[in-house]
C-alpha atoms as a PDB file:
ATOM      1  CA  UNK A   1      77.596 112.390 120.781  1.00  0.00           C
ATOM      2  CA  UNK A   2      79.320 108.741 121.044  1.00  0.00           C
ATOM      3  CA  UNK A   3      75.419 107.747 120.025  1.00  0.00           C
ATOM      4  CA  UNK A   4      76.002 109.583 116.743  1.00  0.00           C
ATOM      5  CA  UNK A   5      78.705 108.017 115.605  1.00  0.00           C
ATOM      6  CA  UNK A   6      76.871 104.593 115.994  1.00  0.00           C
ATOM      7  CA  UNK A   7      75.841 104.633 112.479  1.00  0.00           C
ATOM      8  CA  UNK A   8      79.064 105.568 110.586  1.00  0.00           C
ATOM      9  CA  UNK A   9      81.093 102.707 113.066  1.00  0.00           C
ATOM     10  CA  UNK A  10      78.458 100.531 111.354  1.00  0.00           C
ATOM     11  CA  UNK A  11      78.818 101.745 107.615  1.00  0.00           C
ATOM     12  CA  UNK A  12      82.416 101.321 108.599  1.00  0.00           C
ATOM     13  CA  UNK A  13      82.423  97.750 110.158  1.00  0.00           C
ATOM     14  CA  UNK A  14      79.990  96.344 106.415  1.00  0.00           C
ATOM     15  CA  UNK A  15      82.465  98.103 103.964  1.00  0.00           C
ATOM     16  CA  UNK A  16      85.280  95.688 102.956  1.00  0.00           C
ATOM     17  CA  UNK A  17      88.850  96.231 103.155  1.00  0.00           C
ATOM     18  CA  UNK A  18      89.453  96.230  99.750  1.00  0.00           C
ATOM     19  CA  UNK A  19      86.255  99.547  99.381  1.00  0.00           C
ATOM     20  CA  UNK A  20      88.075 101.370 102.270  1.00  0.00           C
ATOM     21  CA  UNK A  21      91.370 100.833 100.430  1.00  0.00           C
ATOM     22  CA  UNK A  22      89.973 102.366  97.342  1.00  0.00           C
ATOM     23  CA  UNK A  23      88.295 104.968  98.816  1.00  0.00           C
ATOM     24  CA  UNK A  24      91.196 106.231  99.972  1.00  0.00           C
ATOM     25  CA  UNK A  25      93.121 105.829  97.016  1.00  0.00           C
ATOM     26  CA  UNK A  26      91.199 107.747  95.280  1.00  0.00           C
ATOM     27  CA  UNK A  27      91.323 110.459  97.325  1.00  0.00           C
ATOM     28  CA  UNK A  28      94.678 110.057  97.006  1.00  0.00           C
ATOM     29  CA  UNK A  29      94.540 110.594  93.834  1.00  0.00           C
ATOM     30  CA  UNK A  30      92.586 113.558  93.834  1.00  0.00           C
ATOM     31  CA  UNK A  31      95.182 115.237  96.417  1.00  0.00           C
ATOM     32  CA  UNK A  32      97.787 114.640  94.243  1.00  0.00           C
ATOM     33  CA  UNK A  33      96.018 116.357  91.116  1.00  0.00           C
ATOM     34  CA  UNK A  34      95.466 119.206  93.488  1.00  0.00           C
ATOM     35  CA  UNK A  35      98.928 119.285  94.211  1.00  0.00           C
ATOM     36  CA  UNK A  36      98.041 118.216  97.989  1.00  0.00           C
ATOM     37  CA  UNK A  37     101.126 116.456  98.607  1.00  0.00           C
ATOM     38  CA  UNK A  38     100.496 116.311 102.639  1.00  0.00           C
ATOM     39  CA  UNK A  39      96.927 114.967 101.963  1.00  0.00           C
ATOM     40  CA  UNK A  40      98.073 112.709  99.126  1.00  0.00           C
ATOM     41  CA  UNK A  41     100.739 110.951 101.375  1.00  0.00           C
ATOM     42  CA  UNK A  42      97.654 110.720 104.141  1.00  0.00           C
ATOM     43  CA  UNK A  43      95.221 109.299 101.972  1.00  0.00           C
ATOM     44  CA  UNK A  44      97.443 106.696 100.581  1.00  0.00           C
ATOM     45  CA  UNK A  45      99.315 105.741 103.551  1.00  0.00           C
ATOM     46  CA  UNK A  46      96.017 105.004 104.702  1.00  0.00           C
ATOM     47  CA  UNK A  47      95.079 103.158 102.011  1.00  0.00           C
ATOM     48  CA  UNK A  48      97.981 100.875 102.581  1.00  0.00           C
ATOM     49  CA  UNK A  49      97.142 100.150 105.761  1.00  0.00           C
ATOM     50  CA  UNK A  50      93.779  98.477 104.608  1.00  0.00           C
ATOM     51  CA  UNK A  51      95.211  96.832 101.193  1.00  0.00           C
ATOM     52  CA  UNK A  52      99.142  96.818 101.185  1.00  0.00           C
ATOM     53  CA  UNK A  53      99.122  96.311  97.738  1.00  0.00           C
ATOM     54  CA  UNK A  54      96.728  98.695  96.084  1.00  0.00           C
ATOM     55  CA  UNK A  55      98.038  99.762  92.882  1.00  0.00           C
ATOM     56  CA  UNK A  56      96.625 103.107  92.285  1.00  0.00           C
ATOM     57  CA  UNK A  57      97.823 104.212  96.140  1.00  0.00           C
ATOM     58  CA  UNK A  58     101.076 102.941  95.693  1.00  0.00           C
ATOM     59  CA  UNK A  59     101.353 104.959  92.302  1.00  0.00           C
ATOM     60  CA  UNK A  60     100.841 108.238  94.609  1.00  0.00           C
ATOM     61  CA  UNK A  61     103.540 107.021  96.421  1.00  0.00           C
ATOM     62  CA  UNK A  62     105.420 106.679  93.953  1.00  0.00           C
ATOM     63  CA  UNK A  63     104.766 109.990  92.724  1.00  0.00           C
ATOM     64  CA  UNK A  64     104.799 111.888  96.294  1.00  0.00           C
ATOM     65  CA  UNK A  65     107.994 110.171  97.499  1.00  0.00           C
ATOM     66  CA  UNK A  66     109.677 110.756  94.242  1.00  0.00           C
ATOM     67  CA  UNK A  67     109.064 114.671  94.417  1.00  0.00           C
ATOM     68  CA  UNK A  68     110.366 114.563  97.642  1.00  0.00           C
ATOM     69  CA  UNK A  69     113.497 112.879  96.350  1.00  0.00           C
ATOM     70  CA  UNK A  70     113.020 109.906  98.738  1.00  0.00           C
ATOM     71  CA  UNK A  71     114.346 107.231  95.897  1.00  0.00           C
ATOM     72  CA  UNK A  72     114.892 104.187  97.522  1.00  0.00           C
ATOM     73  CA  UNK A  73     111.284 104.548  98.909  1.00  0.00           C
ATOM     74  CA  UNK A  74     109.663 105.458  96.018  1.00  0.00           C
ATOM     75  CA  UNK A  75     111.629 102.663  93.923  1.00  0.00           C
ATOM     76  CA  UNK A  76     110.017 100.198  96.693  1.00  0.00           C
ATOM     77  CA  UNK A  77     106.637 101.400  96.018  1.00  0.00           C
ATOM     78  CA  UNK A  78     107.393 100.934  92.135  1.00  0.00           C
ATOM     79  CA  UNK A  79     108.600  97.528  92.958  1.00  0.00           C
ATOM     80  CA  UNK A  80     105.525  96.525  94.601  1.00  0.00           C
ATOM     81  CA  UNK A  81     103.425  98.047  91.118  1.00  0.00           C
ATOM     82  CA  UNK A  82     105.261  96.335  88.765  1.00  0.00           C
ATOM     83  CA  UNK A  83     105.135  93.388  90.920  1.00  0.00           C
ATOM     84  CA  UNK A  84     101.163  93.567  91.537  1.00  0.00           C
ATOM     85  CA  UNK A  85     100.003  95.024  88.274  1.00  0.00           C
ATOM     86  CA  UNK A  86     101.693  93.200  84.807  1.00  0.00           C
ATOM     87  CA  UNK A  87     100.018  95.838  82.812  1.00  0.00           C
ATOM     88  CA  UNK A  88     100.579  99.270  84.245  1.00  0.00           C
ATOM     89  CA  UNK A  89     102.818 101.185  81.583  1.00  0.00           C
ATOM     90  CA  UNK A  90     103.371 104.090  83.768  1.00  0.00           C
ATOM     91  CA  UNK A  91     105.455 101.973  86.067  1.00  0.00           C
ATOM     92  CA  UNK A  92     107.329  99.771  83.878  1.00  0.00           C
ATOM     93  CA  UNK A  93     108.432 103.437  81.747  1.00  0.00           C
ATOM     94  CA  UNK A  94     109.138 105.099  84.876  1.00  0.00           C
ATOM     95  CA  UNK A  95     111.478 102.054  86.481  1.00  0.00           C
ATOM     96  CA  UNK A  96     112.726 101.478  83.099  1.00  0.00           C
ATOM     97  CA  UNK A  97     114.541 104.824  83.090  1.00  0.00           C
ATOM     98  CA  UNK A  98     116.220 104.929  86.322  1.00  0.00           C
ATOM     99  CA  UNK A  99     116.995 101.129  85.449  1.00  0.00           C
ATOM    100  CA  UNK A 100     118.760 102.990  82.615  1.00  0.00           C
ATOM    101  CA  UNK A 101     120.338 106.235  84.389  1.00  0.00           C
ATOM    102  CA  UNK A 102     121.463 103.144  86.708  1.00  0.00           C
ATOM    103  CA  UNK A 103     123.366 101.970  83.750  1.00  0.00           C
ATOM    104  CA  UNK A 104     121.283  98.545  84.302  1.00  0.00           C
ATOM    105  CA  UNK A 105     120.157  98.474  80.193  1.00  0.00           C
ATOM    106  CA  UNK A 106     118.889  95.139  80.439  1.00  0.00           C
ATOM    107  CA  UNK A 107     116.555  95.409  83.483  1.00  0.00           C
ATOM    108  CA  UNK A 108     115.519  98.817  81.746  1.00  0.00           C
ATOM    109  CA  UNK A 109     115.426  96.792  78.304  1.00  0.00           C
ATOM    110  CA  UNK A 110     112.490  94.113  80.092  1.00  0.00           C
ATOM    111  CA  UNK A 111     110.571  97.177  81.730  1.00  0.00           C
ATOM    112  CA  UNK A 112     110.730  98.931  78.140  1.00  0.00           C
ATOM    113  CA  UNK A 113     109.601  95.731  76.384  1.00  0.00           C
ATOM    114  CA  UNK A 114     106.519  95.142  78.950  1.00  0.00           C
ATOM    115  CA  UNK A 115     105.511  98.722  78.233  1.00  0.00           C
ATOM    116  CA  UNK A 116     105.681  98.691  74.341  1.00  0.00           C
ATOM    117  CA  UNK A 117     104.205  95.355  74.575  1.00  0.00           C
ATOM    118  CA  UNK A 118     101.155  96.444  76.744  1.00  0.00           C
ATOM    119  CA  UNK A 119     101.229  99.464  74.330  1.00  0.00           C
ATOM    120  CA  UNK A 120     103.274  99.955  71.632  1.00  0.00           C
ATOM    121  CA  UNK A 121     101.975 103.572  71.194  1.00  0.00           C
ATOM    122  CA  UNK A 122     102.789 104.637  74.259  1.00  0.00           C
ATOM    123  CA  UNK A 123     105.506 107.782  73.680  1.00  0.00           C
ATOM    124  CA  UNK A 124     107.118 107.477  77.439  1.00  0.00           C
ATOM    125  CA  UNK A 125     107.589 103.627  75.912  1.00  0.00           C
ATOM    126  CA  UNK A 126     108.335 104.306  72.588  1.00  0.00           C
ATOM    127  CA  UNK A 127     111.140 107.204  74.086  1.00  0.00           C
ATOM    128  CA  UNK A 128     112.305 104.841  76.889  1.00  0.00           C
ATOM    129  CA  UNK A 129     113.297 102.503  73.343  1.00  0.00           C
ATOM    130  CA  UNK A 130     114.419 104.605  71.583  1.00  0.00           C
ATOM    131  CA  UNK A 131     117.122 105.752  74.644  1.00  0.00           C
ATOM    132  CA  UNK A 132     118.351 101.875  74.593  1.00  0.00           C
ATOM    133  CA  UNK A 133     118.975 102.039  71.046  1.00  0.00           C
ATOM    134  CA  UNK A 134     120.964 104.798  71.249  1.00  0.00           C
ATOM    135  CA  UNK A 135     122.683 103.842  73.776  1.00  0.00           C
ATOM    136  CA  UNK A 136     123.041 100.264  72.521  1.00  0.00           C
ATOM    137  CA  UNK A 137     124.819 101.826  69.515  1.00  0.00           C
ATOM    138  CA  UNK A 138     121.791 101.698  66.723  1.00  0.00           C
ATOM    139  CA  UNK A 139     122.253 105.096  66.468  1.00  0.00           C
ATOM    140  CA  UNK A 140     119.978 105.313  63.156  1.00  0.00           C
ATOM    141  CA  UNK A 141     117.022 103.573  64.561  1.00  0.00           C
ATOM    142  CA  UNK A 142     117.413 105.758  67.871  1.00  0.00           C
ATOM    143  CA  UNK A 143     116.974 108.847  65.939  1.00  0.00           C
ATOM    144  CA  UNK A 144     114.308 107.384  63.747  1.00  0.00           C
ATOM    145  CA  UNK A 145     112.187 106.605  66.879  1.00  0.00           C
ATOM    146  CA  UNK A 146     113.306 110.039  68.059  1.00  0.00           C
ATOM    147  CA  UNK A 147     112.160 111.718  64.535  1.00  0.00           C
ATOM    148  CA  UNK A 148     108.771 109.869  64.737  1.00  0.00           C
ATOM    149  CA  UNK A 149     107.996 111.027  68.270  1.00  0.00           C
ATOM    150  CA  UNK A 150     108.844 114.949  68.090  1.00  0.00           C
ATOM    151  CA  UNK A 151     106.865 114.751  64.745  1.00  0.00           C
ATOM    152  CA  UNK A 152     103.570 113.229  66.639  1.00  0.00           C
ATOM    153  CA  UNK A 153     104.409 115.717  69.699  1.00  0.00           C
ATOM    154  CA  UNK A 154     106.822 118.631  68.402  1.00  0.00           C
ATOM    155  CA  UNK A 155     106.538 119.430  72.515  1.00  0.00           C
ATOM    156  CA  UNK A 156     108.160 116.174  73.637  1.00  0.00           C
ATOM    157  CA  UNK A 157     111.001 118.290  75.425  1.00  0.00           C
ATOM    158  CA  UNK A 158     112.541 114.585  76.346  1.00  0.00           C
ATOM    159  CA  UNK A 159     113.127 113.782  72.727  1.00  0.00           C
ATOM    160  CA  UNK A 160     113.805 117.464  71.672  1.00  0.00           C
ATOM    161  CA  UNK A 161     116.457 117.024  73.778  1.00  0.00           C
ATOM    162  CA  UNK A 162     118.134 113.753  73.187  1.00  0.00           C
ATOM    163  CA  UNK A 163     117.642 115.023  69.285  1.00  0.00           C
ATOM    164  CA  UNK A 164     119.642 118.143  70.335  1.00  0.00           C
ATOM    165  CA  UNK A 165     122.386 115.879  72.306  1.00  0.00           C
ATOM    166  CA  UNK A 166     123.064 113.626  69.521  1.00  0.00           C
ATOM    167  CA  UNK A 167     123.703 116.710  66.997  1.00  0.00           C
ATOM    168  CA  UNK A 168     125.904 117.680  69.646  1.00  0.00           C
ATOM    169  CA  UNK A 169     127.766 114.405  69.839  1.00  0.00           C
ATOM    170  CA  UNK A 170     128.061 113.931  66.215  1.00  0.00           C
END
């Protein structure tokens, strides 16, 4: 038996850190779309081991450690995207709004600029913006951006709902 394994210790020794790393980020990734949360976690905490700063396995940590409600960990992981990766929208949107539950509106107001400037049609962006201008007090412009995103998606429950607060509020 310990002959047999010869050949994969080789295939494993000529791969490169940065193809093992992948690898296993992307079966990360696939956990995580099956809704594997165990495997997920696995698969990119061995991905990390290889490459301690591959994006797409630190965006399942992100994701897994988030559903588990382990924030400080899964704002590390974010920090380490944002840091590694200047155009990944998904993490600049998703820091950018606990930046803003934090009540830090600038740091969220740099994430949300990043994102609409990577892409300015990007609705998590474009709702992210709209949020700061409500809350900066352009309460028109808030609800325009609000307006123009429920009309593109009518099932954007986010901005349904901010719609529905500010008719509340008024």
């Amino acid at each position: 038996a310990p002959l047999a394994l010869l050949p994969l210790l080789w295939l494993a020794a000529c791969t490169s850190s940065e193809e093992r790393a992948a690898t296993y980020a992307v079966a990360a990734e696939q956990a995580l779309a099956a809704g594997d949360l165990v495997k997920a976690k696995l698969e990119a905490k061995n991905a990390l081991q290889v490459a301690p700063k591959n994006v797409p396995a630190r965006m399942v940590m992100v994701e897994v450690t988030e559903q588990a409600g382990e924030i400080g960990q899964m704002l590390g992981h974010l920090e380490v995207v944002v840091n590694e990766d200047r155009t990944n929208v998904p993490a600049r949107v998703k820091l950018g709004n606990y930046l803003f539950a934090a009540q830090d509106y600038d740091g969220a107001r740099t994430f949300a600029d990043e994102a609409l400037a990577q892409s300015p049609d990007d609705p998590r962006a474009r709702l992210l913006n709209a949020r700061l201008r409500l809350q900066g007090g352009d309460l028109e412009g808030g609800l325009a951006d609000i307006e123009r995103l429920l009309a593109e998606d009518p099932q954007n429950a986010d901005a349904a709902m901010i719609r529905g607060m500010s008719f509340a509020f008024s």
